[in-house]
Amino acid sequence: MAETKNDESSVKSSSPTSHFEMKGDDISPDKDEGVLKEILKEGYDNEQPTSNDKVYVHYVGMLLDGTKFDSSRDRNEKFEFELGKGAVIKAWDIGVATMKRGEICRLICKPEYAYGKAGSDSKIPPDATLVFEIELFDFIGEDISEAKDQSIVRRILSKGESWTRPNDGANVEVLLKGTYEGRVFDERTVNFVIGEGFLKNIIPGVEHAITKMLKNERCKIKVKSKAAWDKSGEKSFNIPPHANVEYEILLKNFEKAKDSWQMNDTEKLDQGEILKKSGSSFFKDGHFRVALKKYSTIVDYLQSTNCESESDKERCRQLKLAAYSNIALCHLKLEQYIECIHACEKALELEAENEKCLFRRGTAYLALHEFDVALKDFQLVLSINSSNSAAKQQTEKCKDKIKLHAAKEKRLYAKIFEKLAKESEQEEPKQSEKTSNDDKSVEVENEHKTSNGTSEKQNDV
């Protein structure tokens, strides 16, 4: 049994069969001497890795008798893992979290913090106490961006509580501290609705990070310009275009928006009407991406409805039709033409002769230079409403584009044929000259045969 000093966190003992002294600070959570740490070389800064950080280390693993069973140094390849996610033995998650960059330490790990009664393969026996010498080279935060392009990198400074996180539409209260090149530009407590953060000058990167947080969690994020103010910058904070920023965030409180599975059909329909009104308001103000999200949520809510009454069924159909139609319009404004066409087709499944959706689909096809297909859509619009002046204009535009395209093709093919004809003319004299030379060769060969009485081919044989 290890001997405890006056300082209960420091332990030193030895065993006659052990190659190592059982010494070091007791860093196990329960102070049961399960993980002892001895620093062999001090690190060079005060920052330590936190949960979810990706860490880069070299290690040598040994049994108590000094037998080496694994070594990243022998492979000449650093080992990397995400801290606190159970990707390694418990002792590592505990021990590496206490290290600094450049630090080398020795961890002595009791079986319950290592491989336990099972051991591991033939190299680590059951109930084995293990020794690891670990060098920490670097650690980086967790990439929480949707594109996994390092545009939003998070480091958890203090863990939160419970297990729920804010969802889209949740009301949140956060304490923010934004810095740019060491200068604090934004420090405040703010309440806002997830999805509408821009109304309070909250950048997308911060809003996205908050949806990954627990109540009372504190984190630090590094945000690239694409998830901040991008090429526009922010004059009120004196942030230039294309600037990367950092934020420290404390999620003080939040109230989740109701999930669709928590609603009955009537509630989904009512919520759909609210979202439609909200989306239209944002659309009128030019916030097309926010409006798009509102309309898309309507579709999500109504996918799983099972309305019983005919009136509710029709109300549901009309809401979905309006949602898809408005989704198409948002995509059109954002110049996302393929997505616009897809949304129009969803709407046309609900109402085949919907004038607005046919027009919007035609407009998207026109933008994609699919003039023939676009023309058909505008002609369909006119067959439904012959007085639609916009469709008349677009029809004429398509016809002009088709004529122009045909003329271009005609000129292109004419050039191709002209080029081929010239190449053919240039080949004819060459062919004629080749034929003449071939005839002369035959005459010479015949003369050669006559003088020698045999051909060169026969002489070779």
C-alpha positions as MATLAB code, in Angstrom:
seq = 'MAETKNDESSVKSSSPTSHFEMKGDDISPDKDEGVLKEILKEGYDNEQPTSNDKVYVHYVGMLLDGTKFDSSRDRNEKFEFELGKGAVIKAWDIGVATMKRGEICRLICKPEYAYGKAGSDSKIPPDATLVFEIELFDFIGEDISEAKDQSIVRRILSKGESWTRPNDGANVEVLLKGTYEGRVFDERTVNFVIGEGFLKNIIPGVEHAITKMLKNERCKIKVKSKAAWDKSGEKSFNIPPHANVEYEILLKNFEKAKDSWQMNDTEKLDQGEILKKSGSSFFKDGHFRVALKKYSTIVDYLQSTNCESESDKERCRQLKLAAYSNIALCHLKLEQYIECIHACEKALELEAENEKCLFRRGTAYLALHEFDVALKDFQLVLSINSSNSAAKQQTEKCKDKIKLHAAKEKRLYAKIFEKLAKESEQEEPKQSEKTSNDDKSVEVENEHKTSNGTSEKQNDV';
ca = [
       0.000    0.000    0.000;
       1.371    3.438   -0.880;
       2.544    5.658    1.940;
       0.815    9.029    2.250;
       2.782   12.147    3.137;
       1.460   15.064    5.173;
       0.379   16.518    1.829;
      -2.348   14.061    0.865;
      -1.998   14.870   -2.855;
       1.618   13.649   -2.945;
       2.385    9.926   -2.690;
       5.701    8.035   -2.505;
       6.268    4.330   -2.007;
       8.202    1.467   -3.574;
       7.851   -2.225   -4.225;
      10.647   -4.790   -4.381;
       9.360   -6.038   -7.757;
       8.847   -2.551   -9.186;
      11.259   -0.866  -11.577;
       9.707    2.502  -10.649;
       9.178    4.329   -7.382;
       5.470    4.799   -6.724;
       5.807    8.550   -6.335;
       4.084   11.657   -7.579;
       1.066   13.853   -6.976;
      -2.234   12.054   -6.634;
      -4.318   13.604   -9.431;
      -7.122   11.022   -9.387;
     -10.575   12.625   -8.869;
     -11.305   10.578   -5.726;
      -7.769   10.921   -4.340;
      -7.469    7.126   -4.247;
      -3.895    7.112   -5.585;
      -5.230    5.735   -8.849;
      -3.198    8.170  -10.961;
       0.145    9.503   -9.730;
       1.878   12.231  -11.708;
       5.534   13.253  -11.611;
       6.744   16.134  -13.788;
      10.028   15.241  -15.499;
      10.292   18.466  -17.506;
       8.318   21.658  -16.913;
       6.147   23.084  -19.692;
       6.657   26.539  -21.156;
       3.248   28.223  -20.805;
       0.350   28.284  -18.362;
      -2.378   27.097  -20.728;
      -3.663   23.537  -20.322;
      -5.886   21.439  -22.603;
      -9.591   21.126  -21.828;
     -12.377   18.714  -22.751;
     -12.815   18.114  -26.486;
      -9.409   19.615  -27.350;
      -7.336   17.640  -29.828;
      -3.964   16.910  -28.200;
      -0.660   15.804  -29.760;
       1.729   13.718  -27.638;
       4.611   11.273  -27.655;
       4.464    8.462  -25.121;
       6.243    5.359  -23.896;
       4.127    2.757  -22.083;
       5.705    0.330  -19.603;
       4.771   -2.264  -17.022;
       5.943   -1.753  -13.432;
       8.920   -4.060  -14.030;
      10.137   -1.737  -16.802;
       8.948   -3.861  -19.744;
       8.024   -1.544  -22.613;
       4.772   -2.541  -24.341;
       4.154    0.461  -26.614;
       5.909    3.615  -27.819;
       4.943    6.335  -30.264;
       8.595    7.415  -30.279;
       9.634    4.037  -31.704;
       7.124    4.606  -34.513;
       8.386    8.188  -34.895;
       4.769    9.314  -35.095;
       2.994   11.590  -32.629;
      -0.251   10.281  -31.163;
      -3.355   12.477  -31.283;
      -6.737   12.135  -29.585;
      -9.673   14.218  -28.351;
      -9.454   14.831  -24.634;
     -12.275   13.833  -22.323;
     -14.185   11.730  -24.841;
     -13.106    8.302  -23.589;
     -10.888    7.669  -26.612;
      -8.035    6.654  -24.280;
      -7.755    5.115  -20.798;
      -9.140    7.147  -17.873;
      -5.674    7.949  -16.536;
      -4.768    9.681  -19.796;
      -7.910   11.845  -19.862;
      -7.117   12.853  -16.269;
      -3.355   13.239  -16.607;
      -3.010   14.983  -19.976;
      -5.575   17.597  -18.865;
      -3.071   18.716  -16.179;
      -0.152   19.195  -18.602;
       1.268   22.240  -20.364;
       2.853   22.510  -23.786;
       6.403   21.171  -23.730;
       5.858   19.296  -20.467;
       7.085   15.727  -19.973;
       5.544   13.756  -17.134;
       5.345   10.241  -15.775;
       1.925    8.785  -14.954;
       1.592    5.687  -12.769;
      -1.868    4.284  -13.421;
      -3.680    1.747  -11.257;
      -5.655   -0.966  -13.137;
      -9.033    0.705  -12.542;
      -7.716    3.769  -14.404;
      -6.058    1.671  -17.133;
      -7.173   -1.674  -18.613;
      -8.634   -3.190  -15.431;
      -9.160   -6.910  -14.982;
      -9.310   -7.541  -18.732;
      -5.844   -6.290  -19.608;
      -5.092   -5.676  -23.278;
      -3.917   -8.296  -25.777;
      -0.936  -10.324  -24.633;
       1.212   -7.318  -23.752;
      -0.768   -6.008  -20.780;
      -1.831   -8.617  -18.208;
      -5.002   -8.367  -16.096;
      -4.931   -5.994  -13.096;
      -1.726   -4.361  -14.345;
      -0.467   -1.049  -12.988;
       1.005    0.855  -15.927;
       3.613    3.578  -16.297;
       3.494    6.162  -19.090;
       6.026    8.826  -19.915;
       4.163   11.465  -21.911;
       5.334   14.616  -23.692;
       2.663   17.149  -24.661;
       3.532   19.016  -27.867;
       0.373   20.923  -28.654;
      -3.394   21.049  -28.367;
      -6.084   22.791  -30.376;
      -9.764   23.403  -29.791;
     -12.633   21.393  -31.212;
     -13.760   22.265  -34.732;
     -17.518   22.804  -34.300;
     -18.151   24.392  -37.709;
     -20.722   22.649  -39.892;
     -18.272   22.489  -42.806;
     -15.437   21.224  -40.560;
     -13.190   23.901  -42.051;
     -11.827   25.311  -38.759;
     -13.990   28.422  -39.162;
     -15.329   27.968  -35.595;
     -12.962   26.372  -33.084;
     -14.075   25.981  -29.458;
     -12.255   25.415  -26.184;
     -14.381   24.669  -23.117;
     -13.132   26.698  -20.143;
     -15.643   25.395  -17.608;
     -18.205   22.650  -18.053;
     -21.922   23.298  -17.945;
     -24.733   21.444  -16.277;
     -27.598   19.175  -17.358;
     -27.623   17.797  -20.912;
     -29.962   20.005  -22.953;
     -28.722   22.641  -25.382;
     -30.418   25.624  -27.064;
     -32.143   24.829  -30.334;
     -33.240   27.013  -33.214;
     -35.804   29.480  -31.885;
     -34.622   29.194  -28.267;
     -34.459   32.312  -26.094;
     -30.942   32.629  -24.665;
     -29.148   34.865  -22.188;
     -25.378   35.037  -22.663;
     -22.400   36.989  -21.388;
     -20.109   37.866  -24.294;
     -16.581   39.188  -24.540;
     -15.279   39.698  -28.070;
     -11.639   40.474  -28.860;
      -9.800   41.382  -32.048;
      -5.990   41.319  -32.021;
      -6.040   41.602  -28.218;
      -8.519   44.515  -28.150;
     -11.880   44.003  -26.413;
     -14.556   45.327  -28.779;
     -17.748   43.763  -27.395;
     -18.515   43.011  -23.738;
     -22.138   42.640  -22.660;
     -24.941   40.454  -21.387;
     -27.510   39.994  -24.126;
     -30.822   38.181  -24.661;
     -31.850   37.047  -28.125;
     -33.556   34.294  -30.112;
     -31.371   31.677  -31.815;
     -31.705   32.282  -35.539;
     -32.218   36.020  -35.061;
     -28.891   36.929  -33.489;
     -28.015   39.399  -36.246;
     -30.700   41.706  -34.810;
     -28.405   42.135  -31.764;
     -25.193   42.150  -33.832;
     -24.377   38.558  -32.896;
     -22.170   36.914  -35.531;
     -23.123   33.492  -36.993;
     -20.091   31.817  -35.383;
     -21.168   32.857  -31.883;
     -24.777   31.867  -32.513;
     -23.718   28.445  -33.782;
     -21.396   27.907  -30.803;
     -24.208   28.684  -28.347;
     -26.289   25.826  -29.784;
     -23.462   23.468  -28.726;
     -23.334   24.711  -25.117;
     -24.859   23.612  -21.818;
     -26.290   25.954  -19.214;
     -23.518   27.750  -17.243;
     -20.875   26.466  -19.633;
     -18.074   28.894  -20.409;
     -16.091   28.550  -23.600;
     -13.704   30.415  -25.842;
     -14.079   30.335  -29.609;
     -11.875   31.408  -32.487;
     -13.994   32.566  -35.416;
     -12.726   33.020  -38.963;
     -14.075   35.928  -40.971;
     -16.498   33.772  -42.994;
     -18.398   33.020  -39.752;
     -18.042   36.606  -38.479;
     -18.527   39.798  -40.523;
     -16.675   38.443  -43.564;
     -15.804   41.008  -46.242;
     -18.034   43.753  -44.814;
     -16.384   44.136  -41.395;
     -18.269   45.945  -38.611;
     -17.817   49.704  -38.237;
     -19.544   49.932  -34.847;
     -16.873   47.633  -33.374;
     -14.046   48.954  -35.583;
     -13.609   45.503  -37.143;
     -12.051   45.582  -40.656;
     -13.107   43.323  -43.545;
     -11.917   39.696  -43.544;
     -11.065   39.851  -39.820;
     -10.832   36.789  -37.579;
     -12.113   37.356  -34.037;
     -12.289   35.593  -30.676;
     -15.163   35.383  -28.213;
     -15.508   34.191  -24.651;
     -19.084   33.060  -23.997;
     -20.976   32.180  -20.820;
     -24.411   30.663  -21.393;
     -26.292   32.012  -18.365;
     -29.756   30.732  -19.196;
     -31.996   29.595  -22.042;
     -35.488   28.383  -22.843;
     -35.709   25.850  -25.638;
     -38.201   26.267  -28.441;
     -40.716   23.468  -28.512;
     -39.596   20.550  -30.672;
     -42.038   19.207  -33.269;
     -42.383   15.869  -31.461;
     -43.694   17.755  -28.423;
     -46.575   19.290  -30.397;
     -49.906   17.909  -31.494;
     -51.141   18.562  -35.027;
     -53.087   21.698  -34.096;
     -50.033   23.177  -32.372;
     -47.892   22.414  -35.428;
     -50.354   24.189  -37.689;
     -50.556   27.185  -35.341;
     -46.771   27.350  -35.085;
     -46.552   27.099  -38.869;
     -48.726   30.199  -39.228;
     -46.512   32.090  -36.765;
     -43.365   31.056  -38.645;
     -44.900   32.049  -41.970;
     -45.672   35.537  -40.646;
     -42.197   35.842  -39.107;
     -40.516   34.629  -42.299;
     -42.423   37.130  -44.425;
     -41.360   39.953  -42.111;
     -37.693   38.987  -42.387;
     -38.020   38.572  -46.159;
     -39.421   42.088  -46.565;
     -36.432   43.440  -44.640;
     -34.053   41.613  -46.969;
     -32.981   38.922  -44.485;
     -33.431   36.084  -46.964;
     -31.381   33.438  -45.134;
     -33.304   33.941  -41.890;
     -36.611   33.886  -43.770;
     -35.510   30.693  -45.530;
     -34.876   29.025  -42.173;
     -38.335   30.029  -40.909;
     -40.075   28.628  -43.996;
     -37.986   25.451  -43.886;
     -39.008   24.901  -40.264;
     -42.668   24.974  -41.334;
     -41.979   22.070  -43.692;
     -40.146   20.184  -40.934;
     -43.082   20.644  -38.553;
     -45.693   19.533  -41.070;
     -43.880   16.453  -42.412;
     -45.152   14.308  -39.539;
     -48.705   15.629  -39.211;
     -51.639   13.264  -39.407;
     -54.566   15.656  -39.596;
     -57.950   13.972  -39.253;
     -60.442   16.669  -40.221;
     -60.736   17.818  -43.833;
     -60.329   21.441  -42.782;
     -57.030   20.673  -41.004;
     -55.816   18.640  -43.986;
     -56.493   21.563  -46.319;
     -54.912   24.020  -43.888;
     -51.824   21.804  -43.755;
     -51.655   21.577  -47.556;
     -51.958   25.337  -47.980;
     -49.261   25.970  -45.361;
     -46.851   23.516  -47.009;
     -47.588   25.003  -50.426;
     -46.885   28.526  -49.165;
     -43.740   27.342  -47.381;
     -42.293   25.625  -50.466;
     -43.220   28.582  -52.663;
     -41.507   31.020  -50.300;
     -38.496   28.721  -49.913;
     -38.156   28.845  -53.704;
     -38.346   32.638  -53.657;
     -35.637   32.863  -50.973;
     -33.358   30.581  -52.987;
     -34.028   32.718  -56.058;
     -32.991   35.859  -54.175;
     -29.866   34.072  -52.946;
     -29.097   32.929  -56.522;
     -29.370   29.277  -55.472;
     -31.142   28.190  -58.639;
     -30.983   24.397  -58.323;
     -32.462   24.604  -54.805;
     -35.133   26.977  -56.112;
     -36.165   24.474  -58.791;
     -36.313   21.671  -56.224;
     -38.587   23.721  -53.921;
     -40.843   24.660  -56.853;
     -41.243   21.008  -57.809;
     -42.251   20.162  -54.226;
     -44.889   22.891  -54.374;
     -46.113   21.768  -57.801;
     -46.666   18.271  -56.401;
     -49.265   19.888  -54.136;
     -50.727   22.158  -56.831;
     -49.708   21.416  -60.413;
     -50.913   24.730  -61.857;
     -49.471   27.060  -59.256;
     -48.739   30.229  -61.184;
     -46.087   31.616  -58.824;
     -44.066   28.414  -58.632;
     -44.107   27.853  -62.381;
     -42.895   31.421  -62.865;
     -40.153   31.026  -60.241;
     -39.002   27.726  -61.705;
     -38.884   29.323  -65.162;
     -36.833   32.208  -63.777;
     -34.362   29.754  -62.208;
     -34.036   27.793  -65.472;
     -33.493   31.057  -67.345;
     -30.671   31.986  -64.948;
     -29.123   28.566  -65.630;
     -29.325   29.241  -69.419;
     -31.848   26.418  -69.858;
     -33.830   28.607  -72.248;
     -36.037   25.925  -73.822;
     -37.167   24.564  -70.442;
     -37.677   28.070  -69.050;
     -39.833   28.996  -72.068;
     -42.138   26.031  -71.405;
     -42.675   27.168  -67.802;
     -43.510   30.742  -68.824;
     -45.885   29.434  -71.490;
     -47.586   27.310  -68.813;
     -47.973   30.439  -66.682;
     -49.651   32.216  -69.603;
     -51.966   29.255  -70.191;
     -53.121   29.693  -66.574;
     -53.171   33.501  -66.615;
     -52.891   35.074  -70.066;
     -52.673   38.577  -68.575;
     -49.457   37.874  -66.631;
     -47.276   40.630  -68.117;
     -44.071   39.430  -66.411;
     -44.503   35.979  -67.969;
     -45.049   37.603  -71.392;
     -41.810   39.541  -71.037;
     -39.902   36.452  -69.932;
     -41.362   34.452  -72.826;
     -40.042   36.994  -75.324;
     -36.719   37.066  -73.509;
     -36.439   33.276  -73.774;
     -37.260   33.345  -77.485;
     -34.602   36.005  -78.073;
     -32.070   33.979  -76.089;
     -32.913   30.830  -78.051;
     -32.469   32.694  -81.386;
     -29.225   34.241  -80.192;
     -27.980   30.873  -78.996;
     -28.919   29.254  -82.328;
     -27.100   31.990  -84.253;
     -23.996   31.521  -82.108;
     -24.091   27.780  -82.689;
     -24.491   28.333  -86.433;
     -21.441   30.618  -86.500;
     -19.481   28.171  -84.371;
     -20.258   25.221  -86.646;
     -19.509   27.333  -89.721;
     -16.043   28.080  -88.322;
     -15.488   24.417  -87.534;
     -16.476   23.328  -91.076;
     -14.361   26.103  -92.595;
     -11.350   24.963  -90.577;
     -11.913   21.333  -91.594;
     -12.207   22.330  -95.258;
      -8.902   24.240  -95.125;
      -7.171   21.317  -93.468;
      -8.564   19.011  -96.166;
      -7.287   21.314  -98.955;
      -3.832   21.385  -97.368;
      -3.769   17.590  -97.186;
      -4.549   17.052 -100.917;
      -1.185   18.354 -102.316;
       0.699   16.371  -99.675;
      -1.179   13.233 -100.661;
      -0.495   13.904 -104.347;
       3.229   14.379 -103.664;
       3.309   11.174 -101.596;
       1.667    9.198 -104.443;
       4.232   10.539 -106.947;
       7.134    9.605 -104.679;
       5.695    6.119 -104.188;
       5.525    5.629 -107.999;
       9.179    6.653 -108.357;
      10.188    4.186 -105.656;
       8.464    1.376 -107.533;
      10.330    2.279 -110.757;
      13.708    2.279 -108.974;
      12.957   -1.060 -107.354;
      12.045   -2.618 -110.722;
      15.295   -1.336 -112.224;
      17.217   -2.805 -109.303;
      15.564   -6.181 -109.793;
      16.457   -6.193 -113.504;
      20.157   -5.430 -112.981;
      20.702   -7.910 -110.141;
      18.309  -10.594 -111.225;
      16.683  -10.657 -107.763;
      15.128   -8.368 -105.202;
      16.750   -7.006 -101.991;
      14.192   -8.985 -100.046;
      15.401  -12.216 -101.722;
      19.048  -11.314 -101.043;
      18.226  -10.791  -97.367;
      16.656  -14.247  -97.193;
];
